[in-house]
XYZ file of C-alpha atoms in Angstrom:
527
model
C 0.000 0.000 0.000
C 1.130 3.545 -0.738
C 1.398 6.066 2.117
C 1.002 9.658 0.981
C 2.451 12.632 2.865
C 0.801 15.865 1.662
C 1.988 19.363 2.498
C 0.040 20.941 5.368
C -2.232 23.729 4.127
C -3.141 25.310 7.452
C -1.722 28.834 7.757
C 1.533 28.878 9.702
C 1.793 25.087 9.953
C 5.390 24.002 9.321
C 5.198 20.417 10.529
C 5.108 17.408 8.244
C 3.584 14.010 9.001
C 6.849 12.082 8.642
C 10.566 12.692 8.204
C 13.181 10.905 6.073
C 14.443 8.817 8.998
C 10.944 7.417 9.516
C 10.378 6.894 5.779
C 13.129 4.270 5.794
C 11.375 2.408 8.619
C 8.007 2.517 6.843
C 9.579 1.036 3.708
C 10.998 -1.820 5.795
C 7.417 -2.560 6.898
C 6.534 -3.145 3.252
C 4.916 0.207 2.442
C 5.650 2.554 -0.416
C 5.904 6.221 0.512
C 5.106 9.284 -1.591
C 5.733 12.855 -0.422
C 4.332 16.021 -1.926
C 7.101 18.278 -3.198
C 8.011 20.870 -0.577
C 5.986 19.195 2.182
C 8.981 19.067 4.520
C 10.551 22.433 3.759
C 9.203 24.044 6.940
C 10.735 21.232 9.030
C 14.107 21.374 7.230
C 13.391 18.138 5.352
C 14.239 18.614 1.687
C 12.841 16.657 -1.243
C 16.341 15.268 -1.833
C 16.483 13.820 1.691
C 13.135 12.090 1.140
C 14.364 10.669 -2.173
C 17.527 9.392 -0.495
C 15.349 7.623 2.082
C 13.406 5.847 -0.692
C 10.299 8.029 -1.030
C 8.736 9.143 -4.285
C 8.296 12.905 -4.720
C 4.971 13.947 -6.306
C 4.747 17.506 -7.527
C 1.037 18.243 -7.079
C -1.386 17.576 -4.218
C -4.357 16.261 -6.320
C -2.254 13.414 -7.714
C -0.859 12.552 -4.289
C -4.317 12.370 -2.687
C -5.770 10.416 -5.610
C -3.040 7.757 -5.699
C -2.416 7.234 -1.977
C -4.036 4.267 -0.227
C -3.171 5.803 3.172
C -2.671 9.487 3.935
C -0.644 10.651 6.933
C -1.503 14.183 8.023
C -0.811 16.451 10.962
C -3.847 18.731 11.045
C -7.397 17.830 10.080
C -7.988 17.974 6.300
C -9.873 20.853 4.750
C -13.035 20.331 2.723
C -10.998 20.763 -0.454
C -8.543 18.065 0.641
C -11.364 15.647 1.433
C -12.672 16.164 -2.097
C -9.244 15.146 -3.432
C -9.170 11.973 -1.327
C -9.782 8.692 -3.120
C -12.977 6.890 -2.194
C -12.417 4.148 0.361
C -9.024 5.563 1.326
C -7.489 5.621 4.793
C -6.682 8.818 6.664
C -4.546 9.047 9.819
C -3.960 12.288 11.701
C -5.479 14.774 14.141
C -9.228 14.886 13.422
C -10.910 16.097 16.648
C -14.274 14.484 15.822
C -16.157 16.267 18.619
C -15.211 19.664 17.193
C -15.597 18.732 13.506
C -18.959 16.979 12.932
C -19.241 18.308 9.359
C -15.787 16.951 8.520
C -16.798 13.566 9.929
C -19.870 13.439 7.694
C -17.835 14.462 4.664
C -15.258 11.745 5.289
C -17.996 9.173 5.870
C -19.502 10.096 2.488
C -16.138 9.201 0.934
C -16.410 5.678 2.420
C -13.133 6.437 4.171
C -11.532 4.740 7.140
C -10.269 7.395 9.533
C -7.956 6.912 12.502
C -7.881 9.993 14.731
C -4.597 10.059 16.614
C -6.189 12.412 19.141
C -8.661 9.674 20.162
C -6.009 7.200 21.281
C -6.965 5.548 24.613
C -4.088 7.011 26.598
C -4.735 4.873 29.695
C -3.457 1.793 27.829
C 0.235 1.370 28.622
C 1.072 -0.118 25.228
C -0.506 2.902 23.519
C 2.118 5.288 24.895
C 4.425 4.773 21.918
C 1.621 6.055 19.640
C 0.596 8.943 21.893
C 1.088 11.973 19.661
C -0.801 14.224 22.073
C 1.880 13.636 24.687
C 4.823 14.063 22.326
C 3.432 17.294 20.871
C 2.461 18.688 24.288
C 6.012 18.157 25.536
C 7.412 20.166 22.641
C 4.847 22.933 23.171
C 5.637 23.161 26.895
C 9.326 23.570 26.152
C 8.691 26.187 23.496
C 6.357 28.142 25.792
C 9.258 28.741 28.189
C 11.497 29.814 25.316
C 8.860 32.330 24.173
C 8.531 33.585 27.741
C 12.301 34.031 28.023
C 12.320 35.902 24.718
C 9.635 38.320 25.902
C 11.036 38.706 29.425
C 13.470 41.537 30.072
C 15.870 39.753 32.433
C 17.815 36.580 33.057
C 15.929 33.535 34.269
C 18.710 32.551 36.664
C 19.971 34.785 39.439
C 23.416 36.288 38.940
C 25.881 38.315 40.964
C 27.958 40.593 38.752
C 30.296 43.532 39.262
C 27.411 45.760 38.180
C 25.034 44.386 40.779
C 22.857 41.459 41.762
C 20.174 40.048 39.438
C 17.410 38.083 41.215
C 16.112 34.885 39.590
C 12.847 35.058 37.686
C 9.755 33.659 39.366
C 7.639 31.459 37.081
C 4.160 30.147 37.853
C 2.751 27.345 35.701
C -0.974 26.680 35.768
C -1.551 23.016 34.964
C 0.970 20.218 35.450
C 0.028 17.901 32.620
C 2.564 16.859 29.990
C 2.995 20.405 28.660
C 3.147 21.867 32.160
C 5.749 19.371 33.349
C 7.877 20.070 30.273
C 7.630 23.790 31.037
C 8.550 23.208 34.693
C 11.657 21.236 33.771
C 12.746 23.798 31.183
C 12.210 26.833 33.425
C 13.947 25.165 36.375
C 16.822 24.200 34.093
C 17.222 27.856 33.122
C 17.560 28.758 36.792
C 14.148 30.248 37.552
C 12.177 29.787 40.750
C 9.284 27.647 39.544
C 5.876 27.196 41.112
C 3.059 25.125 39.696
C -0.521 24.148 40.420
C -2.841 21.445 39.182
C -6.253 20.191 40.217
C -4.824 16.660 40.425
C -3.052 16.309 43.758
C -1.105 13.253 42.582
C 1.113 15.361 40.296
C 2.640 17.232 43.253
C 5.527 14.746 43.480
C 6.193 15.087 39.756
C 6.376 18.866 40.085
C 8.843 18.591 42.965
C 10.971 16.024 41.123
C 11.483 18.528 38.293
C 12.628 21.260 40.635
C 9.330 23.089 41.096
C 7.225 23.974 44.115
C 3.643 22.708 44.151
C 1.165 25.403 45.177
C -1.928 23.813 46.692
C -5.416 25.291 46.511
C -6.923 25.539 49.975
C -10.000 23.521 49.019
C -10.357 19.757 49.237
C -11.630 18.241 45.994
C -10.272 15.494 43.763
C -9.481 16.822 40.271
C -8.535 13.677 38.365
C -10.596 12.997 35.258
C -10.653 10.224 32.683
C -7.907 9.588 30.166
C -5.219 11.393 32.132
C -6.976 14.765 31.983
C -8.243 16.974 34.771
C -11.981 17.371 35.280
C -14.124 20.483 35.524
C -14.048 21.526 39.161
C -16.844 22.795 41.400
C -17.582 26.502 41.782
C -16.209 26.462 45.333
C -12.897 25.047 44.171
C -12.706 27.491 41.263
C -13.224 30.444 43.624
C -10.410 29.245 45.907
C -8.257 28.650 42.823
C -8.864 32.201 41.543
C -7.785 33.615 44.901
C -4.574 31.605 44.740
C -3.934 32.713 41.124
C -4.503 36.338 42.096
C -1.851 36.037 44.809
C 0.633 34.386 42.442
C 0.006 37.036 39.760
C 1.128 39.754 42.173
C 4.298 37.868 43.107
C 5.664 36.178 39.984
C 7.278 37.508 36.804
C 6.000 34.908 34.323
C 2.790 32.892 34.132
C 2.403 29.954 31.727
C -1.098 28.502 31.459
C -1.715 25.009 30.071
C -5.240 24.213 31.323
C -7.317 22.632 28.583
C -9.734 19.706 28.408
C -10.293 18.351 24.858
C -13.732 19.177 23.497
C -14.337 21.984 25.980
C -13.575 25.720 25.929
C -10.428 26.712 27.775
C -11.201 27.650 31.395
C -10.610 31.293 32.291
C -7.940 31.295 34.992
C -6.302 34.719 34.647
C -8.678 37.685 34.764
C -8.025 41.226 33.576
C -7.696 42.325 37.193
C -4.947 39.757 37.761
C -3.099 41.000 34.678
C -3.404 44.581 35.930
C -1.901 43.546 39.292
C 1.217 42.023 37.716
C 4.527 43.862 37.723
C 5.371 45.874 34.583
C 7.467 43.771 32.224
C 5.852 40.506 33.315
C 4.897 37.862 30.764
C 1.934 35.515 30.289
C 2.187 32.631 27.813
C -1.287 31.230 27.155
C -0.922 27.734 25.706
C -4.709 27.347 25.497
C -5.092 30.331 23.161
C -6.377 28.166 20.308
C -9.448 27.237 22.388
C -10.173 30.748 23.633
C -7.332 31.081 26.133
C -6.894 30.757 29.887
C -6.294 34.509 30.136
C -9.169 36.916 29.666
C -7.013 39.302 27.596
C -5.390 36.731 25.306
C -5.593 37.386 21.557
C -5.120 34.033 19.779
C -2.184 33.953 17.412
C -0.649 37.183 18.668
C 1.632 38.604 21.338
C 0.157 41.795 22.808
C 1.099 44.148 25.635
C -1.671 45.127 28.048
C -1.205 46.959 31.350
C 2.534 46.612 30.834
C 2.280 42.803 30.635
C 3.204 40.866 27.477
C 0.532 38.261 26.735
C 1.727 35.610 24.268
C -1.155 33.787 22.600
C 0.653 31.899 19.856
C -1.244 28.900 18.488
C 1.712 27.465 16.566
C 4.156 26.603 19.340
C 4.828 23.174 17.840
C 5.490 24.661 14.409
C 8.120 26.889 15.981
C 10.048 23.674 16.627
C 8.889 22.012 13.428
C 11.797 19.609 12.967
C 11.535 18.182 16.484
C 7.733 18.055 16.419
C 7.688 16.332 13.017
C 10.254 13.746 14.096
C 8.288 12.809 17.206
C 4.954 12.805 15.377
C 6.353 10.730 12.523
C 7.644 8.206 15.057
C 4.202 8.018 16.688
C 2.606 7.271 13.304
C 5.276 4.675 12.529
C 4.489 2.863 15.793
C 0.827 2.924 14.805
C 1.733 1.497 11.398
C 3.551 -1.330 13.169
C 0.366 -2.167 15.070
C -1.702 -2.032 11.872
C 0.773 -4.075 9.834
C 2.115 -6.787 12.105
C 2.791 -9.026 9.101
C 5.232 -6.413 7.659
C 3.876 -6.909 4.151
C 2.628 -3.372 3.543
C -1.044 -4.312 4.112
C -2.808 -2.842 7.141
C -5.498 -4.491 9.195
C -7.808 -2.209 11.181
C -8.593 -4.696 13.931
C -11.653 -3.442 15.799
C -11.079 -6.081 18.500
C -7.892 -4.290 19.531
C -8.768 -1.694 22.186
C -6.112 0.771 21.033
C -7.069 0.535 17.341
C -10.772 0.610 18.173
C -10.329 3.813 20.133
C -8.444 5.442 17.256
C -10.924 4.424 14.580
C -13.613 7.104 14.272
C -14.849 6.019 10.819
C -14.639 2.497 9.376
C -15.462 2.074 5.664
C -17.765 5.096 5.707
C -19.507 4.196 8.967
C -18.979 6.576 11.869
C -17.781 4.537 14.858
C -17.005 7.426 17.184
C -17.185 7.569 20.153
C -15.563 4.266 20.951
C -16.651 2.221 23.968
C -14.437 2.346 27.020
C -11.432 0.032 26.574
C -11.420 -3.218 28.475
C -8.859 -2.769 31.182
C -7.289 -5.921 32.646
C -9.140 -7.209 35.678
C -7.483 -6.495 38.975
C -5.783 -9.477 40.516
C -7.593 -10.832 43.574
C -5.988 -9.697 46.759
C -3.848 -12.323 48.394
C -5.172 -13.520 51.752
C -3.608 -11.575 54.549
C -1.591 -13.803 56.832
C -1.347 -13.056 60.490
C 1.938 -11.348 61.198
C 4.249 -13.475 63.316
C 5.093 -12.205 66.758
C 8.324 -10.230 66.655
C 11.414 -11.957 67.887
C 13.302 -10.479 70.817
C 16.095 -8.032 70.061
C 15.889 -6.650 66.504
C 12.126 -6.573 66.251
C 12.309 -8.657 63.072
C 10.252 -11.668 62.030
C 10.719 -15.273 63.051
C 8.993 -17.665 65.384
C 9.195 -16.729 69.079
C 11.550 -18.808 71.182
C 9.732 -20.966 73.717
C 10.295 -20.416 77.448
C 11.774 -23.914 77.890
C 14.258 -23.452 75.075
C 15.312 -20.073 76.470
C 15.865 -21.565 79.904
C 17.959 -24.366 78.412
C 20.169 -21.891 76.526
C 20.743 -19.748 79.608
C 21.423 -22.851 81.679
C 24.058 -24.116 79.223
C 25.704 -20.680 79.110
C 25.780 -20.446 82.909
C 27.363 -23.933 83.164
C 30.012 -22.946 80.595
C 30.886 -19.776 82.490
C 31.029 -21.749 85.775
C 33.567 -24.183 84.313
C 35.663 -21.334 82.925
C 35.568 -19.505 86.259
C 36.590 -22.637 88.165
C 39.630 -23.612 86.092
C 40.810 -20.484 84.182
C 43.615 -18.221 85.558
C 42.544 -15.030 87.288
C 44.245 -12.829 84.631
C 42.309 -14.598 81.863
C 38.988 -14.082 83.655
C 39.424 -10.307 83.621
C 40.073 -10.235 79.864
C 37.313 -12.767 79.191
C 34.794 -10.684 81.103
C 35.690 -7.600 79.066
C 35.418 -9.680 75.863
C 31.939 -11.003 76.697
C 30.650 -7.566 77.667
C 32.108 -6.062 74.474
C 30.359 -8.694 72.339
C 27.060 -8.039 74.081
C 27.308 -4.245 73.749
C 28.422 -4.469 70.115
C 25.576 -6.844 69.292
C 22.953 -4.590 70.863
C 24.346 -1.462 69.183
C 24.439 -2.939 65.675
C 21.169 -4.865 66.017
C 19.176 -1.736 66.887
C 20.554 0.499 64.135
C 18.588 1.164 60.923
C 19.902 -1.170 58.182
C 20.581 1.838 55.920
C 23.216 2.981 58.430
C 24.958 -0.357 58.806
C 27.785 0.496 56.399
C 28.825 3.783 58.098
C 28.385 2.071 61.465
C 30.708 -0.727 60.404
C 33.366 1.798 59.378
C 33.204 3.353 62.871
C 33.414 0.006 64.644
C 36.285 -0.943 62.353
C 38.171 2.170 63.460
C 37.385 1.440 67.114
C 38.606 -2.142 66.705
C 41.925 -0.713 65.545
C 42.192 1.271 68.785
C 41.498 -1.921 70.740
C 44.259 -3.693 68.799
C 46.740 -0.974 69.724
C 45.693 -1.229 73.364
C 46.245 -4.972 73.300
C 49.784 -4.506 71.947
C 50.573 -2.003 74.679
C 49.315 -4.458 77.344
C 51.383 -7.316 75.907
C 54.611 -5.242 75.700
C 55.521 -3.740 79.109
C 57.075 -0.271 79.152
C 60.808 -0.366 78.379
C 61.553 3.325 78.455
C 61.322 5.940 75.773
C 64.364 4.801 73.837
C 64.829 1.279 75.176
C 63.458 -2.025 73.993
C 64.653 -1.855 70.362
C 67.053 -4.766 70.818
C 67.189 -8.361 69.859
C 65.341 -9.417 73.012
C 61.751 -10.751 72.706
C 60.460 -7.551 74.260
C 62.236 -5.618 71.515
C 60.530 -7.619 68.767
C 57.182 -6.938 70.420
C 57.936 -3.207 70.391
C 58.848 -3.319 66.681
C 55.637 -5.187 65.934
C 53.731 -2.568 67.930
C 55.274 0.222 65.840
C 54.253 -1.504 62.589
C 50.817 -2.193 64.053
C 50.357 1.462 64.981
C 51.317 2.540 61.453
C 48.872 0.141 59.833
C 46.000 0.648 62.224
C 46.329 4.441 62.041
C 45.246 4.192 58.419
C 42.301 2.047 59.466
C 41.336 4.419 62.259
C 41.400 7.713 60.381
C 40.083 6.105 57.188
C 37.168 4.541 59.060
C 36.062 7.822 60.578
C 36.525 9.650 57.252
C 34.351 7.102 55.429
C 31.709 7.340 58.142
C 31.554 11.117 57.969
C 31.271 11.101 54.202
C 28.565 8.443 54.120
C 26.508 10.080 56.846
C 26.577 13.342 54.868
C 24.722 11.501 52.106
C 21.758 11.065 54.445
C 21.556 14.774 55.217
C 19.707 17.223 52.960
């Protein structure tokens, strides 16, 4: 089957549905690929690079649409492009069926099969490789920070120079979805102080992991919706959220808004009063401008200055990184082609029994199949029966069967008999050392046994150093004092002194090294 890649006709759209690197992979799947001349110019993909990858270059759009069995597109086709499409053809791209009912009817009249990449069931883990919404949102979030930096009049990171001190920029990001998280990581990487908010409390850890501070709304309500999106919140929550946004607007230098639920108008988060309260020179980047904007003063497609605040409402953030966006999008479509053509013979099979493919398919052979039923998620595994926890053993508090009273008595009795025999027959000098030895073992056991396992390694380095001190003390006890300069003779006492000197040299390394290792390892546990 022939895959056609037409040039995008939407004003300002520079992306292309595939790039030369992906063309080679599609050909290995058994497909033929045709590209409209100039389709990749905006993404720095020349016709020559497509030819080198094995694609055919077709000069005019009507011929490309008429001869292609499958058409890969970025944006939804225009009415004129649908008229050019061959009857019974296959179209894959962003369709947005809820927003384009007339387009759906027109495609159905063409007996087309349409796979809307925006309808992918994102909760399926194996669908992530085809998730173009995520890949494009990540690019847009990155670019939003770049546009903010371009419009902002200072550094993002704080600097101390001979001319004075420059404070770091304060950035607030409304919405911590894919685009918001990409913006958080980019802004934090540039050195800004980043704050973020989202209605879904579970993203707080993700915000913190990227170097941001999660700003919580003082109102308890769960904001998680289906498909990885947030839900529309109650009026009480929205009022508390507006109060928090008003406070942030007065404090921060840059606001980036990402709040958008597919199929619904963008929620108004930033009012005109909030804009008026911002410091002169501040910046707002409204990533929801295409759907009306999160800011009340946003003008879609433009960057305007109102009340001294630059409001960026560009709707082509992805096209401003066209090469990267096209590469990621082309890879998403290639992964989809792999799912459709598992036989690698260039023939696709739109399997409606596959949850991922069923969710994508909005029209099948002229019949509108959108919306798709909810995908069948795997059944949760039955919970394993909870076993009664065994009584903790004495000492460490760990598991294990408790020792019976009779067995304990027998152990203590045997130990007492052993000590009685030693005390009856051992020399008095030995008993003193033996007593110290037994007490040292008991104390060491109790100290190590009651320490958190994570600290065992630094603890062992300390005890290793202490054991070196004990070794030196033992050598001193064995070798009686012979004077400051005496004892270095051929007598046995002299040999002991020489051995003590060597022992001191060796154990000194162990002592100081043990404490140094301990100090360094313990510093790893401190923030």
